[in-house]
Coordinates of C-alpha atoms and ligand atoms in Angstrom, one line a residue:
M1 CA 88.1 40.2 -50.1
K2 CA 88.1 43.9 -51.1
K3 CA 87.4 46.1 -48.1
S4 CA 85.7 49.5 -48.0
A5 CA 87.3 52.5 -46.5
L6 CA 85.0 52.5 -43.7
Q7 CA 85.7 48.7 -42.9
I8 CA 89.4 49.4 -42.9
A9 CA 89.0 52.4 -40.5
R10 CA 86.6 50.4 -38.4
A11 CA 88.9 47.5 -38.1
S12 CA 91.1 49.4 -35.8
Y13 CA 88.3 50.7 -33.5
Q14 CA 89.0 49.5 -29.9
P15 CA 85.7 48.8 -28.0
K16 CA 85.8 50.4 -24.7
L17 CA 85.3 47.8 -21.9
P18 CA 83.8 48.6 -18.5
V19 CA 86.6 49.6 -16.0
S20 CA 86.0 46.5 -14.0
L21 CA 86.9 44.2 -16.9
T22 CA 90.2 45.9 -17.9
G23 CA 92.2 43.8 -15.5
P24 CA 91.9 40.5 -13.6
V25 CA 88.4 40.1 -11.9
V26 CA 86.8 38.4 -9.1
A27 CA 83.1 37.2 -9.1
V28 CA 81.3 38.7 -6.1
E29 CA 78.0 36.7 -5.3
G30 CA 74.8 38.6 -4.6
A31 CA 71.7 37.2 -2.9
P32 CA 70.1 33.9 -4.2
T33 CA 67.6 34.4 -7.1
Q34 CA 64.2 33.4 -7.9
S35 CA 62.3 32.9 -11.0
V36 CA 59.8 35.8 -12.1
A37 CA 56.8 33.4 -11.6
D38 CA 56.0 29.8 -11.1
R39 CA 58.8 29.4 -8.5
D40 CA 58.0 25.8 -7.3
E41 CA 57.6 24.2 -10.8
I42 CA 60.8 25.9 -12.2
K43 CA 62.7 25.0 -8.9
T44 CA 61.7 21.4 -9.5
L45 CA 62.5 21.4 -13.3
F46 CA 65.9 23.0 -12.7
P47 CA 67.3 21.3 -9.3
N48 CA 71.0 22.0 -10.2
T49 CA 70.7 25.4 -11.5
Y50 CA 67.7 27.2 -10.0
G51 CA 68.2 29.9 -7.2
L52 CA 71.9 30.7 -8.0
P53 CA 73.1 34.1 -7.0
E54 CA 73.7 37.1 -9.3
L55 CA 77.2 37.7 -9.8
T56 CA 79.2 41.1 -10.1
F57 CA 82.7 41.4 -11.4
E58 CA 85.1 43.3 -9.6
R59 CA 88.9 43.9 -10.0
N60 CA 90.8 41.2 -8.3
P61 CA 93.8 42.4 -6.4
N62 CA 95.2 38.9 -6.0
P63 CA 95.0 37.3 -9.5
E64 CA 96.2 33.9 -10.4
V65 CA 97.1 32.7 -13.8
G66 CA 94.1 31.0 -15.4
K67 CA 94.2 27.5 -16.9
P68 CA 93.7 27.0 -20.6
V69 CA 90.2 26.5 -21.7
N70 CA 88.5 25.3 -24.9
V71 CA 85.3 27.0 -25.5
G72 CA 82.6 26.6 -28.3
V73 CA 80.3 29.3 -29.5
I74 CA 77.1 29.3 -31.5
L75 CA 75.1 32.0 -33.2
S76 CA 71.4 31.3 -33.0
G77 CA 68.4 32.8 -34.9
G78 CA 68.2 36.0 -36.8
Q79 CA 71.2 38.0 -37.5
A80 CA 71.7 41.1 -35.3
P81 CA 74.6 43.8 -35.6
G82 CA 77.6 43.1 -33.1
G83 CA 77.4 39.3 -33.0
H84 CA 80.9 39.3 -34.4
N85 CA 82.3 41.4 -31.6
V86 CA 80.6 39.0 -29.0
I87 CA 82.8 36.3 -30.5
C88 CA 85.8 38.7 -30.7
G89 CA 85.5 39.7 -27.1
L90 CA 84.9 36.1 -25.9
F91 CA 88.2 35.1 -27.8
D92 CA 90.2 38.1 -26.3
G93 CA 88.8 37.2 -23.0
I94 CA 89.8 33.5 -22.9
K95 CA 93.2 34.4 -24.3
K96 CA 93.8 37.0 -21.8
Q97 CA 93.1 34.4 -19.1
N98 CA 95.6 32.0 -20.9
R99 CA 97.1 32.3 -24.3
D100 CA 96.7 28.5 -25.0
S101 CA 93.0 28.6 -24.6
R102 CA 91.1 27.9 -27.9
L103 CA 87.8 28.9 -29.4
Y104 CA 85.7 26.7 -31.6
G105 CA 82.7 28.0 -33.7
F106 CA 79.8 25.8 -34.6
L107 CA 78.6 26.3 -38.1
M108 CA 75.3 27.7 -39.2
G109 CA 73.6 27.7 -35.9
P110 CA 72.7 25.1 -33.1
G111 CA 72.7 22.5 -35.9
G112 CA 76.4 22.8 -36.2
L113 CA 76.8 21.3 -32.7
V114 CA 74.4 18.4 -33.3
D115 CA 75.9 17.7 -36.7
H116 CA 79.6 18.2 -35.5
D117 CA 80.3 21.0 -38.0
Y118 CA 82.7 23.4 -36.6
V119 CA 85.8 25.7 -37.3
E120 CA 88.6 26.6 -34.9
L121 CA 88.5 30.5 -34.6
T122 CA 92.2 31.6 -34.6
A123 CA 93.6 35.2 -34.2
D124 CA 94.0 35.6 -38.0
I125 CA 90.2 34.7 -38.6
I126 CA 89.0 36.8 -35.5
D127 CA 90.9 40.0 -36.6
E128 CA 89.0 40.0 -40.0
Y129 CA 85.7 40.3 -38.3
R130 CA 86.4 43.0 -35.5
N131 CA 83.6 45.7 -35.4
T132 CA 81.8 44.2 -38.5
G133 CA 78.2 43.5 -39.1
G134 CA 76.8 40.1 -40.0
F135 CA 77.0 36.6 -38.5
D136 CA 79.2 35.3 -41.5
I137 CA 82.1 34.4 -39.4
I138 CA 80.4 31.0 -38.5
G139 CA 76.9 31.7 -39.8
S140 CA 73.5 31.3 -37.9
G141 CA 70.6 29.0 -38.1
R142 CA 67.2 28.4 -36.3
T143 CA 67.4 24.7 -35.3
K144 CA 66.0 24.3 -31.9
L145 CA 68.4 22.8 -29.4
E146 CA 65.8 21.3 -27.2
K147 CA 65.9 17.4 -27.2
K148 CA 68.1 15.0 -25.2
E149 CA 69.2 13.2 -28.3
Q150 CA 70.6 16.7 -29.6
F151 CA 72.2 17.3 -26.2
D152 CA 73.8 13.8 -26.2
K153 CA 75.1 14.2 -29.9
G154 CA 76.6 17.8 -29.0
L155 CA 78.4 16.4 -26.0
E156 CA 80.2 13.8 -28.3
I157 CA 82.0 16.6 -30.2
L158 CA 82.4 18.7 -27.1
K159 CA 84.4 15.9 -25.5
E160 CA 86.2 15.0 -28.7
L161 CA 87.5 18.8 -28.9
D162 CA 87.9 18.9 -25.0
I163 CA 85.5 21.8 -24.8
T164 CA 84.5 22.6 -21.4
A165 CA 82.3 25.7 -22.0
L166 CA 79.8 26.6 -24.6
V167 CA 78.5 30.2 -25.2
I168 CA 75.1 30.5 -27.1
I169 CA 74.4 33.9 -28.5
G170 CA 70.6 34.0 -29.0
G171 CA 67.2 35.4 -28.3
D172 CA 64.5 34.3 -25.7
D173 CA 64.0 30.9 -27.1
S174 CA 67.8 30.1 -27.6
N175 CA 68.7 31.2 -24.1
T176 CA 65.7 29.1 -22.7
N177 CA 67.3 26.2 -24.5
A178 CA 70.7 27.3 -23.2
A179 CA 69.3 26.9 -19.6
V180 CA 67.8 23.7 -20.3
L181 CA 71.1 22.4 -21.9
A182 CA 73.0 23.9 -18.7
E183 CA 70.7 22.0 -16.4
Y184 CA 71.1 18.7 -18.4
Y185 CA 74.8 18.8 -18.6
K186 CA 75.1 19.6 -14.9
S187 CA 72.7 16.8 -13.9
I188 CA 74.7 14.2 -15.9
G189 CA 78.2 15.6 -14.7
A190 CA 79.2 16.3 -18.3
G191 CA 81.7 19.0 -17.2
V192 CA 80.4 21.5 -19.8
Q193 CA 79.4 25.0 -18.7
V194 CA 76.7 26.8 -20.8
I195 CA 76.6 30.7 -20.9
G196 CA 74.0 32.7 -22.8
C197 CA 74.4 36.1 -24.5
P198 CA 71.2 38.3 -25.2
K199 CA 70.8 38.8 -28.9
T200 CA 67.8 40.1 -31.2
I201 CA 67.0 43.2 -33.1
D202 CA 63.5 42.9 -31.9
G203 CA 64.5 44.1 -28.4
D204 CA 62.2 41.7 -26.8
L205 CA 64.7 39.9 -24.6
K206 CA 64.9 42.3 -21.7
N207 CA 63.9 42.5 -18.1
E208 CA 64.8 43.8 -14.9
V209 CA 68.2 42.4 -15.0
I210 CA 69.0 42.6 -18.8
E211 CA 68.4 46.1 -19.9
T212 CA 68.5 45.4 -23.7
S213 CA 69.4 42.8 -26.2
F214 CA 72.3 43.6 -28.7
G215 CA 71.6 44.7 -32.2
F216 CA 68.4 46.6 -31.4
D217 CA 70.5 49.9 -31.2
T218 CA 72.1 49.6 -34.6
A219 CA 69.0 48.2 -36.3
T220 CA 66.7 50.9 -35.1
K221 CA 69.2 53.7 -36.2
V222 CA 69.4 52.2 -39.7
Y223 CA 65.7 52.1 -39.9
S224 CA 65.3 55.5 -38.4
E225 CA 67.7 56.8 -40.9
L226 CA 65.9 55.5 -43.8
I227 CA 62.4 56.7 -42.4
G228 CA 64.0 60.2 -41.9
N229 CA 65.1 60.2 -45.5
I230 CA 61.6 59.1 -46.7
Q231 CA 60.1 61.7 -44.5
R232 CA 62.4 64.5 -45.9
D233 CA 61.3 63.2 -49.5
C234 CA 57.6 63.1 -48.5
F235 CA 57.8 66.6 -47.2
S236 CA 59.5 67.8 -50.3
A237 CA 57.2 66.3 -52.8
K238 CA 54.0 66.5 -50.6
K239 CA 52.1 63.8 -52.7
Y240 CA 52.6 60.4 -51.2
W241 CA 51.5 58.6 -48.1
H242 CA 54.4 56.0 -47.0
F243 CA 53.2 52.9 -45.4
I244 CA 56.4 51.5 -43.7
K245 CA 56.4 48.0 -42.1
L246 CA 59.2 47.4 -39.6
M247 CA 60.6 44.0 -38.5
G248 CA 59.8 42.7 -35.0
R249 CA 58.2 39.3 -35.1
S250 CA 56.0 39.9 -32.3
A251 CA 56.9 43.0 -30.0
S252 CA 56.7 46.6 -31.4
H253 CA 59.9 47.9 -29.7
I254 CA 61.4 48.5 -33.2
A255 CA 58.4 50.5 -34.5
L256 CA 58.1 52.5 -31.1
E257 CA 61.9 53.4 -31.0
C258 CA 61.8 54.6 -34.8
A259 CA 58.7 56.6 -34.0
L260 CA 60.5 58.3 -31.0
Q261 CA 63.3 59.0 -33.3
T262 CA 61.6 60.2 -36.3
Q263 CA 58.3 61.5 -35.2
P264 CA 56.1 60.2 -38.1
N265 CA 52.4 61.0 -38.6
I266 CA 51.1 57.7 -37.5
C267 CA 52.7 54.7 -35.7
I268 CA 50.6 51.7 -34.8
I269 CA 51.8 49.8 -31.7
S270 CA 50.4 46.1 -31.7
E271 CA 50.4 45.8 -27.9
E272 CA 47.9 48.7 -27.7
V273 CA 45.7 47.3 -30.4
E274 CA 45.4 44.2 -28.5
A275 CA 44.9 45.9 -25.1
E276 CA 42.2 48.1 -26.5
N277 CA 40.6 45.1 -28.2
M278 CA 40.7 47.1 -31.6
T279 CA 39.3 45.6 -34.7
L280 CA 40.9 45.9 -38.0
D281 CA 38.2 48.5 -38.9
D282 CA 39.3 50.4 -35.8
V283 CA 42.8 50.6 -37.0
I284 CA 41.7 51.5 -40.5
N285 CA 39.5 54.2 -39.3
Y286 CA 42.2 55.6 -37.1
I287 CA 44.4 56.0 -40.0
A288 CA 41.8 57.2 -42.5
D289 CA 40.7 59.9 -40.1
I290 CA 44.2 61.3 -39.8
V291 CA 44.6 61.2 -43.6
A292 CA 41.4 63.0 -44.0
E293 CA 42.2 65.6 -41.4
R294 CA 45.6 66.4 -42.9
A295 CA 43.9 66.4 -46.4
S296 CA 41.5 69.2 -45.0
R297 CA 44.5 71.2 -44.1
G298 CA 46.1 70.7 -47.7
F299 CA 48.5 68.0 -46.5
N300 CA 48.0 65.0 -48.8
F301 CA 51.2 63.2 -47.5
G302 CA 52.4 61.4 -44.5
T303 CA 54.2 58.5 -42.9
V304 CA 52.7 55.4 -41.3
L305 CA 54.9 52.9 -39.3
I306 CA 53.5 49.4 -38.9
P307 CA 55.0 46.7 -36.7
E308 CA 55.4 43.4 -38.6
G309 CA 53.6 41.4 -36.0
L310 CA 50.4 43.5 -36.0
I311 CA 48.3 41.0 -37.7
E312 CA 48.5 38.7 -35.0
F313 CA 47.6 41.3 -32.2
I314 CA 44.2 42.1 -33.7
P315 CA 41.9 39.7 -32.0
A316 CA 39.6 39.1 -35.0
M317 CA 42.6 38.2 -37.2
K318 CA 44.2 36.1 -34.6
S319 CA 41.1 34.0 -34.5
L320 CA 40.8 33.8 -38.2
I321 CA 44.3 32.7 -38.6
A322 CA 43.7 30.1 -35.8
E323 CA 40.8 28.6 -37.7
L324 CA 42.5 28.8 -41.1
N325 CA 45.4 26.9 -39.7
D326 CA 43.1 24.2 -38.6
L327 CA 41.0 24.1 -41.7
L328 CA 44.0 24.0 -44.0
A329 CA 45.7 21.3 -42.0
H330 CA 42.6 19.1 -42.6
T331 CA 42.3 19.9 -46.3
P332 CA 45.1 18.1 -48.1
D333 CA 43.7 18.8 -51.5
F334 CA 43.7 22.5 -50.9
A335 CA 46.7 23.4 -53.0
A336 CA 45.3 21.6 -56.1
M337 CA 42.1 23.9 -56.1
S338 CA 42.2 27.0 -58.3
A339 CA 42.4 30.4 -56.6
E340 CA 38.7 30.9 -57.1
E341 CA 37.7 27.7 -55.7
Q342 CA 40.1 28.1 -52.6
R343 CA 38.5 31.4 -51.8
R344 CA 34.9 30.0 -52.1
F345 CA 36.0 26.9 -50.0
V346 CA 37.4 29.1 -47.3
V347 CA 34.4 31.5 -47.2
E348 CA 32.0 28.6 -47.0
S349 CA 34.0 26.5 -44.4
L350 CA 34.9 29.2 -41.8
S351 CA 32.6 30.2 -38.8
E352 CA 30.4 33.1 -39.7
A353 CA 32.5 35.6 -37.9
N354 CA 35.8 34.7 -39.4
S355 CA 34.2 34.2 -42.8
R356 CA 33.2 37.8 -42.7
V357 CA 36.5 39.0 -41.6
Y358 CA 38.1 36.9 -44.3
S359 CA 35.8 38.3 -47.0
S360 CA 36.4 41.9 -45.9
L361 CA 40.2 41.4 -46.7
P362 CA 41.7 42.6 -50.1
A363 CA 41.9 39.5 -52.1
G364 CA 45.8 39.5 -52.3
V365 CA 46.1 39.4 -48.5
A366 CA 43.4 36.9 -48.0
R367 CA 45.2 34.6 -50.5
Q368 CA 48.5 35.2 -48.6
L369 CA 46.7 34.0 -45.4
T370 CA 46.0 30.6 -47.1
L371 CA 49.2 30.2 -49.0
D372 CA 52.1 31.2 -46.7
R373 CA 52.6 28.4 -44.0
D374 CA 55.6 27.3 -42.3
P375 CA 56.7 23.6 -41.7
H376 CA 54.4 23.5 -38.7
G377 CA 51.3 24.6 -40.6
N378 CA 51.4 28.1 -39.2
V379 CA 50.9 31.4 -41.3
Q380 CA 54.2 33.2 -41.6
V381 CA 53.0 36.7 -40.6
S382 CA 56.2 38.2 -41.7
L383 CA 55.3 37.5 -45.3
I384 CA 52.0 39.1 -45.0
E385 CA 52.1 42.5 -46.6
T386 CA 50.4 44.4 -43.8
E387 CA 51.4 47.7 -45.2
K388 CA 49.5 46.9 -48.4
L389 CA 46.6 45.5 -46.4
L390 CA 46.2 48.7 -44.4
S391 CA 46.8 51.2 -47.3
E392 CA 44.3 49.3 -49.6
M393 CA 41.7 49.3 -46.9
V394 CA 42.5 53.0 -46.0
A395 CA 41.9 53.9 -49.6
T396 CA 38.5 52.1 -49.6
R397 CA 37.6 53.9 -46.4
L398 CA 38.5 57.3 -47.9
E399 CA 36.4 56.7 -50.8
E400 CA 33.3 56.0 -48.6
K401 CA 34.3 59.3 -46.8
R402 CA 34.4 61.1 -50.0
A403 CA 30.9 59.8 -50.9
E404 CA 29.8 60.9 -47.4
G405 CA 31.3 64.4 -48.1
S406 CA 33.9 64.3 -45.4
Y407 CA 36.9 63.9 -47.5
S408 CA 38.1 65.6 -50.6
G409 CA 41.8 64.9 -50.8
K410 CA 44.1 62.9 -52.8
F411 CA 45.7 59.6 -51.5
S412 CA 48.5 57.9 -53.2
A413 CA 50.4 55.3 -51.2
L414 CA 53.9 53.9 -51.5
H415 CA 55.0 50.7 -49.5
H416 CA 58.3 49.8 -47.7
F417 CA 59.3 47.0 -45.5
F418 CA 62.5 47.6 -43.4
G419 CA 64.2 44.6 -41.7
Y420 CA 67.0 43.0 -43.5
E421 CA 68.4 46.5 -44.3
G422 CA 69.4 46.7 -40.6
R423 CA 70.2 43.2 -39.3
C424 CA 73.7 43.0 -40.5
A425 CA 74.7 46.7 -40.5
S426 CA 78.0 47.7 -39.1
P427 CA 77.4 47.9 -35.4
S428 CA 77.0 51.4 -33.9
N429 CA 79.5 52.3 -31.2
F430 CA 77.0 51.3 -28.6
D431 CA 76.5 47.8 -30.0
A432 CA 80.3 47.4 -30.8
D433 CA 81.1 48.2 -27.2
Y434 CA 78.2 46.3 -25.7
C435 CA 78.8 43.2 -27.7
Y436 CA 82.6 43.1 -27.3
A437 CA 81.9 43.5 -23.5
L438 CA 79.3 40.7 -23.5
G439 CA 81.7 38.3 -25.0
Y440 CA 84.6 39.3 -22.8
N441 CA 82.3 39.1 -19.9
A442 CA 81.0 35.6 -20.8
A443 CA 84.8 34.5 -20.7
C444 CA 84.9 35.9 -17.1
L445 CA 81.8 33.7 -16.3
I446 CA 83.5 30.8 -17.8
A447 CA 86.6 31.4 -15.6
A448 CA 84.3 31.8 -12.6
G449 CA 83.2 28.1 -13.1
V450 CA 79.4 28.9 -13.5
T451 CA 76.9 27.5 -15.7
G452 CA 73.2 28.5 -16.7
Y453 CA 74.2 32.1 -16.6
M454 CA 73.5 34.9 -19.1
S455 CA 76.3 37.5 -19.7
S456 CA 75.0 41.0 -18.3
L457 CA 76.1 44.5 -18.4
R458 CA 74.0 47.1 -16.6
N459 CA 74.0 50.9 -16.4
L460 CA 73.8 51.1 -20.1
T461 CA 72.9 54.7 -20.4
R462 CA 76.3 55.7 -18.9
P463 CA 79.5 55.6 -20.8
S464 CA 80.7 52.0 -21.5
V465 CA 83.6 52.4 -19.0
Q466 CA 81.1 52.7 -16.2
W467 CA 78.9 49.7 -17.1
L468 CA 78.5 47.1 -14.3
A469 CA 79.6 43.6 -15.4
G470 CA 78.3 40.4 -14.1
G471 CA 76.2 37.2 -14.7
I472 CA 72.4 36.4 -14.2
P473 CA 71.1 32.9 -13.6
I474 CA 69.0 32.4 -16.6
T475 CA 66.2 30.5 -14.7
M476 CA 65.6 33.8 -12.8
M477 CA 63.9 35.0 -16.0
F478 CA 61.6 32.0 -16.4
N479 CA 57.8 31.5 -16.1
M480 CA 55.8 28.7 -17.3
E481 CA 53.9 29.3 -20.6
R482 CA 51.8 27.1 -22.9
R483 CA 53.8 26.3 -26.1
H484 CA 52.5 23.8 -28.7
G485 CA 49.7 22.6 -26.2
E486 CA 52.2 21.9 -23.3
M487 CA 53.2 24.1 -20.2
K488 CA 56.9 24.8 -20.6
P489 CA 59.5 26.8 -18.6
V490 CA 60.5 29.8 -20.8
I491 CA 62.0 33.3 -20.6
Q492 CA 59.3 35.7 -20.6
K493 CA 59.0 37.7 -23.9
A494 CA 59.2 41.3 -23.2
L495 CA 56.5 43.2 -25.1
V496 CA 56.0 47.0 -25.2
R497 CA 54.6 48.1 -21.9
L498 CA 51.8 50.5 -22.2
D499 CA 52.6 51.9 -18.7
G500 CA 56.4 52.3 -19.7
T501 CA 58.0 55.5 -20.2
P502 CA 58.8 55.1 -24.0
F503 CA 55.2 54.3 -24.9
R504 CA 53.9 57.1 -22.6
R505 CA 56.2 59.6 -24.2
F506 CA 55.1 58.6 -27.6
A507 CA 51.4 58.6 -26.8
A508 CA 51.6 62.1 -25.3
K509 CA 53.0 63.4 -28.6
R510 CA 51.4 61.4 -31.3
D511 CA 48.2 63.6 -31.8
D512 CA 50.5 66.5 -32.4
W513 CA 52.7 64.6 -34.8
A514 CA 49.6 63.3 -36.7
I515 CA 48.3 66.7 -37.6
N516 CA 51.4 69.0 -37.7
T517 CA 54.3 67.7 -39.4
R518 CA 57.1 67.4 -36.9
Y519 CA 59.4 65.0 -38.6
V520 CA 62.9 64.3 -37.4
F521 CA 65.8 63.3 -39.7
P522 CA 68.2 61.2 -37.7
G523 CA 70.6 60.8 -40.6
P524 CA 73.2 57.8 -40.8
I525 CA 74.8 56.1 -37.9
Q526 CA 78.1 58.1 -37.1
Y527 CA 81.1 56.1 -36.1
F528 CA 83.7 58.9 -35.6
G529 CA 83.0 62.2 -33.9
P530 CA 81.7 63.7 -30.8
A531 CA 80.0 61.3 -28.3
E532 CA 76.6 63.1 -28.5
V533 CA 76.6 62.2 -32.2
C534 CA 78.2 58.7 -32.1
D535 CA 77.7 57.2 -28.7
Q536 CA 73.9 57.9 -27.8
P537 CA 72.0 54.7 -26.9
T538 CA 68.4 54.2 -28.0
L539 CA 65.6 56.5 -26.8
T540 CA 63.9 53.4 -25.4
L541 CA 66.7 52.7 -23.2
Q542 CA 67.2 56.2 -22.0
Y543 CA 63.4 56.6 -21.2
E544 CA 63.3 53.4 -19.5
H545 CA 66.2 54.5 -17.4
L546 CA 64.4 57.9 -16.7
G547 CA 61.2 55.9 -15.7
K548 CA 63.0 53.6 -13.2
Ligands
FBP1 P1 65.6 36.7 -33.7 O1 64.5 36.9 -32.8 O2 65.9 35.4 -34.0 O3 66.6 37.6 -33.3 O4 65.1 37.2 -35.2 C1 64.3 38.3 -35.4 C2 63.9 38.7 -36.7 O5 64.7 39.6 -37.4 C3 62.4 39.1 -36.7 O6 62.4 40.5 -36.6 C4 61.8 38.6 -38.0 O7 60.5 38.5 -37.9 C5 62.6 37.4 -38.1 O8 63.9 37.5 -37.6 C6 62.8 37.0 -39.5 O9 63.6 35.8 -39.6 P2 64.1 35.0 -41.0 O10 64.8 36.0 -41.8 O11 64.7 33.8 -40.6 O12 62.7 34.7 -41.7

């Protein structure tokens, strides 16, 4: 395949490992751990993998030659920049321990393990993917690995290939499942270790012991570049309001980080909307008031950042969606009705409060709420054009203001949705280093003989050579949550904390950014050049460290 000049130059980039991983290592055990909540229940559910100690890797003065090991690797869920480097680091790590070690990649996500679809990843293949974006080396998928039959089917191929360790690269759900798999394989004496790696552009797999998930750094830098470009255009033409929706299935970390980097006029944070019990009208009024205030100063332009998951955080919308899910599940002939009949049926069938909310929505969005459902019957919120919903409702509100005499500006809106633009970008130096080290470190956890651990690197705001490498028992991140009507042990999803330093910094500045144009233009990710341009971690990570 033809390569770009950057691809060729980038292939020879050597990720910078933490010093402790540059030679043979020894695992130093810390104190036994406990789960973040519901300790007794989780201890009972994970008798073999609960309470294990945190591990730190230090240089080993008396190394022994490692035995060859066959390892399997899976990419799970949405793409995130740097996934290839995790696999490259893992490959180099197991080869360093013994050159006869082998790495097998299961194809298209966890389904590859269950269906026995795999490829051996040889040096030739690995070298093609160093420092590249994407997950195409083996593909990814969203099959949930959670049933005993899947675990048993997977074990058949692991045994056939003599694989004794499996590395699962995924988000909170995939790592939850990795911990369940580790416990199961340990309980039946399967002889297979399971190690997790923290992935997701959403940035919501993080906690006291995992500082960030990989991919968040690159993805937010790509979106911030695009937002900066739009802001420069907007500031030049001075005639459009840009409504920009940003990925992040649930948490608003991406929107917040992009706001910190680019200083838009408005950024909505879903977690705040929920905490303040804001209605859709409150959100609309907030935006419309800023548009009107800027118009009174002659600024008929601006930028609004909107997190993808917003709609589910607005209490009234949440309740509407829940009732719609139920209603449609019990109305098999809904699809056969005409659009007009569907609308009438929904308005008449919903409870009074939800019917009022539904009727207040622009027709297009109301229709999306009844059409776009996933195989479980849920609305796929990512397909709802929240950016259009908000701008249309703001336009209506502004007309009301005009009639009241409190607005006399011009409002012309453009819409954008940034998500796929960043998920497979060439990893930033931070993600290239972080991912390579996560994979290499996973190889060290395998050599240490442990299972049910997540590869961990800490002190991430320091240069990568100073990062601390080790392993965290995944059960340490668990609590019990209701999922599909049942209480389940899961890794707590990290939403934006309103008492955290990143949000507080944003909140302290947003009124100024709203009225006075204070745009920042981050420009594209730089791979070659001075460290202050190329190697800076996200502001979220920097502020979280300052806040500690
Ligand atoms: P993961 O949590 O699996 O990393 O995926 C994150 C994400 O990019 C979300 O931001 C987005 O809502 C979702 O994936 C979209 O996924 P898909 O392309 O599979 O619909």
